[in-house]
PDB file of C-alpha atoms and ligand atoms in Angstrom:
ATOM      1  CA  UNK O 128      -0.011  -0.008   0.016  1.00 74.00           C
ATOM      2  CA  UNK O 129       1.267   3.493  -0.682  1.00 89.00           C
ATOM      3  CA  UNK O 130       1.254   6.036   2.140  1.00 95.00           C
ATOM      4  CA  UNK O 131      -1.507   8.661   2.438  1.00 96.00           C
ATOM      5  CA  UNK O 132       0.883  11.085   4.024  1.00 97.00           C
ATOM      6  CA  UNK O 133       4.616  11.004   3.628  1.00 97.00           C
ATOM      7  CA  UNK O 134       7.304  13.387   4.765  1.00 97.00           C
ATOM      8  CA  UNK O 135      10.933  13.131   3.812  1.00 97.00           C
ATOM      9  CA  UNK O 136      13.791  14.877   5.638  1.00 97.00           C
ATOM     10  CA  UNK O 137      11.748  17.615   7.286  1.00 98.00           C
ATOM     11  CA  UNK O 138      13.897  20.102   9.151  1.00 98.00           C
ATOM     12  CA  UNK O 139      12.945  23.263  11.003  1.00 98.00           C
ATOM     13  CA  UNK O 140      15.190  25.605  12.940  1.00 98.00           C
ATOM     14  CA  UNK O 141      14.030  28.406  15.240  1.00 97.00           C
ATOM     15  CA  UNK O 142      16.966  30.729  15.761  1.00 95.00           C
ATOM     16  CA  UNK O 143      19.743  28.508  17.038  1.00 92.00           C
ATOM     17  CA  UNK O 144      17.401  25.667  17.997  1.00 95.00           C
ATOM     18  CA  UNK O 145      16.816  22.672  15.743  1.00 96.00           C
ATOM     19  CA  UNK O 146      13.153  21.918  16.389  1.00 98.00           C
ATOM     20  CA  UNK O 147      12.987  19.225  13.696  1.00 98.00           C
ATOM     21  CA  UNK O 148      16.005  17.399  12.381  1.00 97.00           C
ATOM     22  CA  UNK O 149      15.645  15.530   9.098  1.00 97.00           C
ATOM     23  CA  UNK O 150      12.442  13.695  10.111  1.00 98.00           C
ATOM     24  CA  UNK O 151      10.993  11.192   7.678  1.00 98.00           C
ATOM     25  CA  UNK O 152       7.657   9.511   8.365  1.00 98.00           C
ATOM     26  CA  UNK O 153       4.914   7.840   6.356  1.00 97.00           C
ATOM     27  CA  UNK O 154       1.367   6.957   7.336  1.00 97.00           C
ATOM     28  CA  UNK O 155      -0.487   4.203   5.491  1.00 96.00           C
ATOM     29  CA  UNK O 156      -4.261   4.021   5.064  1.00 97.00           C
ATOM     30  CA  UNK O 157      -5.827   2.425   8.151  1.00 96.00           C
ATOM     31  CA  UNK O 158      -2.718   2.764  10.232  1.00 97.00           C
ATOM     32  CA  UNK O 159      -2.628   4.206  13.774  1.00 97.00           C
ATOM     33  CA  UNK O 160       0.779   5.804  14.416  1.00 98.00           C
ATOM     34  CA  UNK O 161       1.603   7.294  17.818  1.00 98.00           C
ATOM     35  CA  UNK O 162       4.356   9.836  18.338  1.00 98.00           C
ATOM     36  CA  UNK O 163       5.816   9.807  21.854  1.00 98.00           C
ATOM     37  CA  UNK O 164       8.366  12.305  23.127  1.00 97.00           C
ATOM     38  CA  UNK O 165       9.069  14.686  25.956  1.00 96.00           C
ATOM     39  CA  UNK O 166       7.754  18.212  25.852  1.00 96.00           C
ATOM     40  CA  UNK O 167       9.894  20.224  23.413  1.00 97.00           C
ATOM     41  CA  UNK O 168      10.986  17.207  21.392  1.00 97.00           C
ATOM     42  CA  UNK O 169       9.409  18.621  18.197  1.00 98.00           C
ATOM     43  CA  UNK O 170       6.052  16.825  17.947  1.00 98.00           C
ATOM     44  CA  UNK O 171       3.907  19.898  17.383  1.00 97.00           C
ATOM     45  CA  UNK O 172       6.462  21.365  14.991  1.00 98.00           C
ATOM     46  CA  UNK O 173       6.275  18.137  12.976  1.00 98.00           C
ATOM     47  CA  UNK O 174       2.459  18.343  12.826  1.00 97.00           C
ATOM     48  CA  UNK O 175       2.526  22.022  11.840  1.00 96.00           C
ATOM     49  CA  UNK O 176       5.050  21.319   9.094  1.00 96.00           C
ATOM     50  CA  UNK O 177       2.962  18.391   7.797  1.00 95.00           C
ATOM     51  CA  UNK O 178       0.097  20.759   7.099  1.00 91.00           C
ATOM     52  CA  UNK O 179       2.429  23.608   6.149  1.00 89.00           C
ATOM     53  CA  UNK O 180       0.972  25.801   8.886  1.00 91.00           C
ATOM     54  CA  UNK O 181       4.688  26.142   9.572  1.00 94.00           C
ATOM     55  CA  UNK O 182       6.933  26.194   6.532  1.00 94.00           C
ATOM     56  CA  UNK O 183       9.737  23.636   7.010  1.00 96.00           C
ATOM     57  CA  UNK O 184      13.287  24.802   6.133  1.00 97.00           C
ATOM     58  CA  UNK O 185      13.917  21.655   4.114  1.00 96.00           C
ATOM     59  CA  UNK O 186      12.099  18.480   3.196  1.00 97.00           C
ATOM     60  CA  UNK O 187       9.218  17.215   1.114  1.00 96.00           C
ATOM     61  CA  UNK O 188       5.633  16.291   1.918  1.00 96.00           C
ATOM     62  CA  UNK O 189       3.413  14.096  -0.232  1.00 96.00           C
ATOM     63  CA  UNK O 190      -0.339  13.824   0.410  1.00 94.00           C
ATOM     64  CA  UNK O 191      -1.905  10.980  -1.554  1.00 91.00           C
ATOM     65  CA  UNK O 192       1.301  10.908  -3.597  1.00 91.00           C
ATOM     66  CA  UNK O 193       0.969  14.626  -4.529  1.00 91.00           C
ATOM     67  CA  UNK O 194       3.662  17.109  -3.447  1.00 92.00           C
ATOM     68  CA  UNK O 195       2.304  19.692  -0.967  1.00 89.00           C
ATOM     69  CA  UNK O 196       5.208  22.091  -1.433  1.00 83.00           C
ATOM     70  CA  UNK O 197       4.860  24.906  -3.892  1.00 83.00           C
ATOM     71  CA  UNK O 198       1.037  24.851  -3.624  1.00 88.00           C
ATOM     72  CA  UNK O 199      -0.773  28.094  -2.815  1.00 88.00           C
ATOM     73  CA  UNK O 200      -4.353  29.290  -2.532  1.00 87.00           C
ATOM     74  CA  UNK O 201      -7.069  26.890  -3.632  1.00 84.00           C
ATOM     75  CA  UNK O 202      -4.824  23.959  -4.630  1.00 88.00           C
ATOM     76  CA  UNK O 203      -3.215  24.126  -1.159  1.00 87.00           C
ATOM     77  CA  UNK O 204      -6.658  24.283   0.475  1.00 86.00           C
ATOM     78  CA  UNK O 205      -7.821  21.266  -1.563  1.00 87.00           C
ATOM     79  CA  UNK O 206      -4.724  19.263  -0.595  1.00 89.00           C
ATOM     80  CA  UNK O 207      -5.107  20.273   3.056  1.00 89.00           C
ATOM     81  CA  UNK O 208      -8.690  19.041   3.122  1.00 90.00           C
ATOM     82  CA  UNK O 209      -7.303  15.514   3.000  1.00 94.00           C
ATOM     83  CA  UNK O 210      -5.684  16.166   6.401  1.00 95.00           C
ATOM     84  CA  UNK O 211      -8.038  16.464   9.371  1.00 94.00           C
ATOM     85  CA  UNK O 212      -6.671  18.012  12.542  1.00 94.00           C
ATOM     86  CA  UNK O 213      -7.671  17.436  16.139  1.00 95.00           C
ATOM     87  CA  UNK O 214      -6.141  19.439  18.986  1.00 94.00           C
ATOM     88  CA  UNK O 215      -5.823  19.168  22.776  1.00 93.00           C
ATOM     89  CA  UNK O 216      -8.185  22.100  23.246  1.00 92.00           C
ATOM     90  CA  UNK O 217     -10.805  20.809  20.723  1.00 91.00           C
ATOM     91  CA  UNK O 218     -10.876  24.148  18.792  1.00 90.00           C
ATOM     92  CA  UNK O 219     -14.636  24.327  18.403  1.00 92.00           C
ATOM     93  CA  UNK O 220     -16.651  27.499  17.982  1.00 89.00           C
ATOM     94  CA  UNK O 221     -18.079  27.468  21.503  1.00 90.00           C
ATOM     95  CA  UNK O 222     -21.415  29.169  20.876  1.00 90.00           C
ATOM     96  CA  UNK O 223     -22.250  27.051  17.830  1.00 91.00           C
ATOM     97  CA  UNK O 224     -24.032  23.701  17.965  1.00 94.00           C
ATOM     98  CA  UNK O 225     -22.314  20.390  17.412  1.00 96.00           C
ATOM     99  CA  UNK O 226     -23.960  20.300  13.974  1.00 94.00           C
ATOM    100  CA  UNK O 227     -22.670  23.708  12.959  1.00 91.00           C
ATOM    101  CA  UNK O 228     -19.156  22.929  14.136  1.00 93.00           C
ATOM    102  CA  UNK O 229     -19.167  19.749  12.073  1.00 94.00           C
ATOM    103  CA  UNK O 230     -20.552  21.641   9.055  1.00 91.00           C
ATOM    104  CA  UNK O 231     -17.506  23.910   9.325  1.00 85.00           C
ATOM    105  CA  UNK O 232     -15.547  20.874   8.143  1.00 82.00           C
ATOM    106  CA  UNK O 233     -17.384  21.208   4.827  1.00 81.00           C
ATOM    107  CA  UNK O 234     -16.457  24.868   4.410  1.00 74.00           C
ATOM    108  CA  UNK O 235     -13.689  24.453   1.859  1.00 64.00           C
ATOM    109  CA  UNK O 236     -16.022  22.271  -0.186  1.00 64.00           C
ATOM    110  CA  UNK O 237     -18.804  24.861  -0.079  1.00 61.00           C
ATOM    111  CA  UNK O 238     -19.099  27.871  -2.430  1.00 59.00           C
ATOM    112  CA  UNK O 239     -18.151  31.068  -0.630  1.00 58.00           C
ATOM    113  CA  UNK O 240     -21.528  32.784  -1.112  1.00 61.00           C
ATOM    114  CA  UNK O 241     -23.250  29.841   0.555  1.00 59.00           C
ATOM    115  CA  UNK O 242     -20.906  30.122   3.528  1.00 56.00           C
ATOM    116  CA  UNK O 243     -21.690  33.829   3.810  1.00 58.00           C
ATOM    117  CA  UNK O 244     -25.385  33.069   3.860  1.00 64.00           C
ATOM    118  CA  UNK O 245     -24.877  30.208   6.294  1.00 66.00           C
ATOM    119  CA  UNK O 246     -26.445  27.864   3.809  1.00 70.00           C
ATOM    120  CA  UNK O 247     -25.429  24.232   3.678  1.00 77.00           C
ATOM    121  CA  UNK O 248     -27.424  21.857   1.528  1.00 81.00           C
ATOM    122  CA  UNK O 249     -29.399  18.911   2.850  1.00 87.00           C
ATOM    123  CA  UNK O 250     -26.699  16.506   1.739  1.00 88.00           C
ATOM    124  CA  UNK O 251     -24.122  18.338   3.879  1.00 89.00           C
ATOM    125  CA  UNK O 252     -26.474  18.303   6.857  1.00 92.00           C
ATOM    126  CA  UNK O 253     -27.165  14.595   6.394  1.00 94.00           C
ATOM    127  CA  UNK O 254     -23.417  13.876   6.267  1.00 94.00           C
ATOM    128  CA  UNK O 255     -22.791  15.912   9.371  1.00 95.00           C
ATOM    129  CA  UNK O 256     -25.584  14.066  11.200  1.00 96.00           C
ATOM    130  CA  UNK O 257     -24.081  10.731  10.090  1.00 96.00           C
ATOM    131  CA  UNK O 258     -20.653  11.799  11.323  1.00 96.00           C
ATOM    132  CA  UNK O 259     -22.068  12.849  14.685  1.00 97.00           C
ATOM    133  CA  UNK O 260     -23.799   9.515  14.939  1.00 96.00           C
ATOM    134  CA  UNK O 261     -20.560   7.731  14.027  1.00 94.00           C
ATOM    135  CA  UNK O 262     -18.757   9.378  16.941  1.00 95.00           C
ATOM    136  CA  UNK O 263     -21.561   8.550  19.341  1.00 96.00           C
ATOM    137  CA  UNK O 264     -23.257  11.943  19.532  1.00 97.00           C
ATOM    138  CA  UNK O 265     -26.602  11.244  17.835  1.00 96.00           C
ATOM    139  CA  UNK O 266     -28.379  12.644  20.902  1.00 97.00           C
ATOM    140  CA  UNK O 267     -26.433  15.919  20.968  1.00 97.00           C
ATOM    141  CA  UNK O 268     -26.643  17.226  17.401  1.00 96.00           C
ATOM    142  CA  UNK O 269     -28.193  20.617  18.180  1.00 96.00           C
ATOM    143  CA  UNK O 270     -26.526  21.101  21.571  1.00 97.00           C
ATOM    144  CA  UNK O 271     -24.233  24.117  21.983  1.00 97.00           C
ATOM    145  CA  UNK O 272     -20.610  23.062  21.966  1.00 95.00           C
ATOM    146  CA  UNK O 273     -19.704  24.818  25.192  1.00 96.00           C
ATOM    147  CA  UNK O 274     -22.341  22.808  27.047  1.00 98.00           C
ATOM    148  CA  UNK O 275     -20.795  19.498  25.921  1.00 98.00           C
ATOM    149  CA  UNK O 276     -18.308  17.617  28.096  1.00 97.00           C
ATOM    150  CA  UNK O 277     -14.654  17.623  27.085  1.00 97.00           C
ATOM    151  CA  UNK O 278     -14.898  14.103  25.668  1.00 97.00           C
ATOM    152  CA  UNK O 279     -18.011  15.043  23.716  1.00 97.00           C
ATOM    153  CA  UNK O 280     -16.287  18.176  22.348  1.00 97.00           C
ATOM    154  CA  UNK O 281     -13.397  16.082  21.150  1.00 97.00           C
ATOM    155  CA  UNK O 282     -15.882  13.748  19.459  1.00 97.00           C
ATOM    156  CA  UNK O 283     -17.304  16.766  17.587  1.00 97.00           C
ATOM    157  CA  UNK O 284     -13.781  17.627  16.444  1.00 96.00           C
ATOM    158  CA  UNK O 285     -13.351  14.074  15.129  1.00 96.00           C
ATOM    159  CA  UNK O 286     -16.714  14.272  13.348  1.00 96.00           C
ATOM    160  CA  UNK O 287     -15.577  17.522  11.703  1.00 94.00           C
ATOM    161  CA  UNK O 288     -12.546  15.699  10.315  1.00 94.00           C
ATOM    162  CA  UNK O 289     -14.827  12.947   9.033  1.00 94.00           C
ATOM    163  CA  UNK O 290     -17.090  15.244   6.996  1.00 93.00           C
ATOM    164  CA  UNK O 291     -14.063  16.978   5.626  1.00 92.00           C
ATOM    165  CA  UNK O 292     -13.311  13.654   3.877  1.00 90.00           C
ATOM    166  CA  UNK O 293      -9.934  13.549   5.550  1.00 94.00           C
ATOM    167  CA  UNK O 294      -7.744  10.624   4.495  1.00 96.00           C
ATOM    168  CA  UNK O 295      -5.534  11.175   7.496  1.00 97.00           C
ATOM    169  CA  UNK O 296      -6.128  12.706  10.909  1.00 97.00           C
ATOM    170  CA  UNK O 297      -3.350  14.482  12.768  1.00 97.00           C
ATOM    171  CA  UNK O 298      -4.228  14.534  16.442  1.00 97.00           C
ATOM    172  CA  UNK O 299      -1.852  16.603  18.589  1.00 97.00           C
ATOM    173  CA  UNK O 300      -2.283  15.513  22.224  1.00 97.00           C
ATOM    174  CA  UNK O 301      -6.009  14.861  21.668  1.00 97.00           C
ATOM    175  CA  UNK O 302      -6.501  13.377  25.131  1.00 97.00           C
ATOM    176  CA  UNK O 303      -4.210  15.564  27.246  1.00 95.00           C
ATOM    177  CA  UNK O 304      -7.155  17.532  28.659  1.00 94.00           C
ATOM    178  CA  UNK O 305      -9.329  14.493  29.385  1.00 96.00           C
ATOM    179  CA  UNK O 306      -9.679  12.124  32.326  1.00 96.00           C
ATOM    180  CA  UNK O 307      -8.199   8.649  31.805  1.00 95.00           C
ATOM    181  CA  UNK O 308     -11.469   6.907  31.030  1.00 96.00           C
ATOM    182  CA  UNK O 309     -12.554   9.525  28.475  1.00 96.00           C
ATOM    183  CA  UNK O 310      -9.056   9.552  27.008  1.00 96.00           C
ATOM    184  CA  UNK O 311      -9.310   5.802  26.392  1.00 97.00           C
ATOM    185  CA  UNK O 312     -12.695   6.170  24.749  1.00 96.00           C
ATOM    186  CA  UNK O 313     -11.426   8.912  22.357  1.00 97.00           C
ATOM    187  CA  UNK O 314      -8.402   6.823  21.364  1.00 97.00           C
ATOM    188  CA  UNK O 315     -10.725   3.854  20.855  1.00 97.00           C
ATOM    189  CA  UNK O 316     -12.879   6.022  18.594  1.00 96.00           C
ATOM    190  CA  UNK O 317      -9.901   7.160  16.535  1.00 97.00           C
ATOM    191  CA  UNK O 318      -8.585   3.612  16.377  1.00 97.00           C
ATOM    192  CA  UNK O 319     -12.005   2.376  15.208  1.00 95.00           C
ATOM    193  CA  UNK O 320     -11.952   4.898  12.340  1.00 96.00           C
ATOM    194  CA  UNK O 321      -8.656   3.522  11.081  1.00 97.00           C
ATOM    195  CA  UNK O 322     -10.322   0.118  10.797  1.00 95.00           C
ATOM    196  CA  UNK O 323     -13.831   1.133   9.670  1.00 94.00           C
ATOM    197  CA  UNK O 324     -12.933   4.049   7.354  1.00 94.00           C
ATOM    198  CA  UNK O 325      -9.358   3.218   6.400  1.00 96.00           C
ATOM    199  CA  UNK O 326      -8.255   6.606   7.744  1.00 97.00           C
ATOM    200  CA  UNK O 327      -4.638   6.965   8.793  1.00 98.00           C
ATOM    201  CA  UNK O 328      -4.101   8.504  12.206  1.00 98.00           C
ATOM    202  CA  UNK O 329      -0.973  10.219  13.495  1.00 98.00           C
ATOM    203  CA  UNK O 330      -1.392  11.012  17.144  1.00 98.00           C
ATOM    204  CA  UNK O 331       0.869  12.437  19.830  1.00 98.00           C
ATOM    205  CA  UNK O 332       0.497  11.103  23.316  1.00 97.00           C
ATOM    206  CA  UNK O 333       2.294  11.442  26.649  1.00 93.00           C
ATOM    207  CA  UNK O 334       1.328   8.075  28.031  1.00 94.00           C
ATOM    208  CA  UNK O 335       3.405   5.137  26.759  1.00 95.00           C
ATOM    209  CA  UNK O 336       0.833   2.689  28.102  1.00 94.00           C
ATOM    210  CA  UNK O 337      -1.874   4.188  25.877  1.00 96.00           C
ATOM    211  CA  UNK O 338       0.518   4.135  22.910  1.00 96.00           C
ATOM    212  CA  UNK O 339       1.176   0.438  23.474  1.00 95.00           C
ATOM    213  CA  UNK O 340      -2.525  -0.265  23.770  1.00 95.00           C
ATOM    214  CA  UNK O 341      -3.638   1.443  20.550  1.00 96.00           C
ATOM    215  CA  UNK O 342      -0.743   2.012  18.157  1.00 97.00           C
ATOM    216  CA  UNK O 343       0.216  -0.030  15.114  1.00 97.00           C
ATOM    217  CA  UNK O 344       3.526   1.811  15.201  1.00 97.00           C
ATOM    218  CA  UNK O 345       5.187   3.952  17.860  1.00 97.00           C
ATOM    219  CA  UNK O 346       7.617   6.645  16.832  1.00 98.00           C
ATOM    220  CA  UNK O 347       9.715   8.227  19.559  1.00 98.00           C
ATOM    221  CA  UNK O 348      11.112  11.724  19.172  1.00 98.00           C
ATOM    222  CA  UNK O 349      13.929  13.426  21.085  1.00 97.00           C
ATOM    223  CA  UNK O 350      15.393  16.851  20.436  1.00 97.00           C
ATOM    224  CA  UNK O 351      13.853  17.070  16.950  1.00 98.00           C
ATOM    225  CA  UNK O 352      15.001  13.595  15.878  1.00 98.00           C
ATOM    226  CA  UNK O 353      13.071  10.343  15.482  1.00 97.00           C
ATOM    227  CA  UNK O 354      15.185   8.097  17.674  1.00 97.00           C
ATOM    228  CA  UNK O 355      13.120   4.918  17.552  1.00 94.00           C
ATOM    229  CA  UNK O 356      10.319   3.299  15.536  1.00 94.00           C
ATOM    230  CA  UNK O 357       8.555   0.273  16.952  1.00 94.00           C
ATOM    231  CA  UNK O 358       5.996  -1.789  15.057  1.00 92.00           C
ATOM    232  CA  UNK O 359       3.178  -3.597  16.827  1.00 86.00           C
ATOM    233  CA  UNK O 360       2.297  -6.483  14.494  1.00 77.00           C
ATOM    234  CA  UNK O 361      -1.280  -7.677  14.048  1.00 72.00           C
ATOM    235  CA  UNK O 362      -2.680  -5.219  16.523  1.00 75.00           C
ATOM    236  CA  UNK O 363      -6.179  -6.148  17.710  1.00 75.00           C
ATOM    237  CA  UNK O 364      -7.977  -3.603  19.888  1.00 79.00           C
ATOM    238  CA  UNK O 365     -11.244  -4.278  21.658  1.00 77.00           C
ATOM    239  CA  UNK O 366     -13.574  -1.283  21.196  1.00 78.00           C
ATOM    240  CA  UNK O 367     -14.216   0.804  24.308  1.00 76.00           C
ATOM    241  CA  UNK O 368     -17.766   2.134  24.526  1.00 66.00           C
TER     242      UNK O 368
HETATM  243  P1  ADP S 410       6.544  19.365  21.481  1.00 95.37           P
HETATM  244  O1  ADP S 410       5.270  19.520  20.731  1.00 95.37           O
HETATM  245  O2  ADP S 410       7.151  18.013  21.322  1.00 95.37           O
HETATM  246  O3  ADP S 410       6.405  19.740  22.914  1.00 95.37           O
HETATM  247  P2  ADP S 410       7.401  21.607  19.904  1.00 95.37           P
HETATM  248  O4  ADP S 410       7.393  21.161  18.493  1.00 95.37           O
HETATM  249  O5  ADP S 410       6.303  22.470  20.364  1.00 95.37           O
HETATM  250  O6  ADP S 410       7.629  20.354  20.844  1.00 95.37           O
HETATM  251  O7  ADP S 410       8.782  22.411  20.126  1.00 95.37           O
HETATM  252  C1  ADP S 410      10.039  21.939  19.680  1.00 95.37           C
HETATM  253  C2  ADP S 410      11.087  22.998  19.976  1.00 95.37           C
HETATM  254  O8  ADP S 410      10.899  24.098  19.095  1.00 95.37           O
HETATM  255  C3  ADP S 410      11.009  23.530  21.373  1.00 95.37           C
HETATM  256  O9  ADP S 410      12.325  23.752  21.810  1.00 95.37           O
HETATM  257  C4  ADP S 410      10.265  24.831  21.216  1.00 95.37           C
HETATM  258  O10 ADP S 410      10.663  25.786  22.195  1.00 95.37           O
HETATM  259  C5  ADP S 410      10.706  25.287  19.855  1.00 95.37           C
HETATM  260  N1  ADP S 410       9.676  26.070  19.142  1.00 95.37           N
HETATM  261  C6  ADP S 410       8.477  25.628  18.728  1.00 95.37           C
HETATM  262  N2  ADP S 410       7.760  26.607  18.105  1.00 95.37           N
HETATM  263  C7  ADP S 410       8.546  27.685  18.118  1.00 95.37           C
HETATM  264  C8  ADP S 410       8.399  29.059  17.636  1.00 95.37           C
HETATM  265  N3  ADP S 410       7.300  29.425  16.998  1.00 95.37           N
HETATM  266  N4  ADP S 410       9.430  29.897  17.829  1.00 95.37           N
HETATM  267  C9  ADP S 410      10.542  29.506  18.482  1.00 95.37           C
HETATM  268  N5  ADP S 410      10.770  28.280  18.941  1.00 95.37           N
HETATM  269  C10 ADP S 410       9.766  27.368  18.761  1.00 95.37           C
HETATM  270 MG1   MG S 411       3.350  19.880  21.387  1.00 95.37          MG
END
């Protein structure tokens, strides 16, 4: 299988500090890859470079085999749509409903005038409702995001990546703000999507035990370098409800 997302020799320097040092990584469809590493080891810089929110100094990125570098404007937006992002702090619009936050995932696929008018078609709404159901929030579709629990808010963020048609989800410390039980359920959800939807997931975690429980592959970073890659063959994970 060819990777959905591949980076070769990514480097990024901030002043005198090498935040990323010639990092190469590839994520296959349906694969759950965990990045472990101490704070400051370069995990977030790697994620930002993978979406080109931060411009790497050197290196190449391929999304679905297509080079991401050199793209600007709409072609860059189209390529980026294949990458869903999930953050520690959920990054939802707090006063909007779960449904409206998920519909935001369709924005780059929606003509600008329809966005201005707040108009999404029925097909978009049906997809958003399906995605919310897939993440276990069928009963919370119209609820305001800031009244949802942390775990529920993170589920909305995952649903937003789903309706975006992301082929890969980059989740930077997605469970760092959650209690252990909720953290496990979110990782189980993401893991389930790798198996049910063939989505690739790249996820940073602080807890090695969670990495060992869910990952197909564990990549360890230190001082901007990948210092170890460990494969977990034939991973079978029991779903957590
Ligand atoms: P992690 O996510 O693993 O905690 P980061 O990627 O956030 O690590 O940071 C890696 C290194 O790069 C750290 O030393 C951090 O201080 C530095 N760094 C990250 N972003 C910036 C920035 N915008 N300006 C300067 N230094 C940065
Ligand atoms: Mg970080």
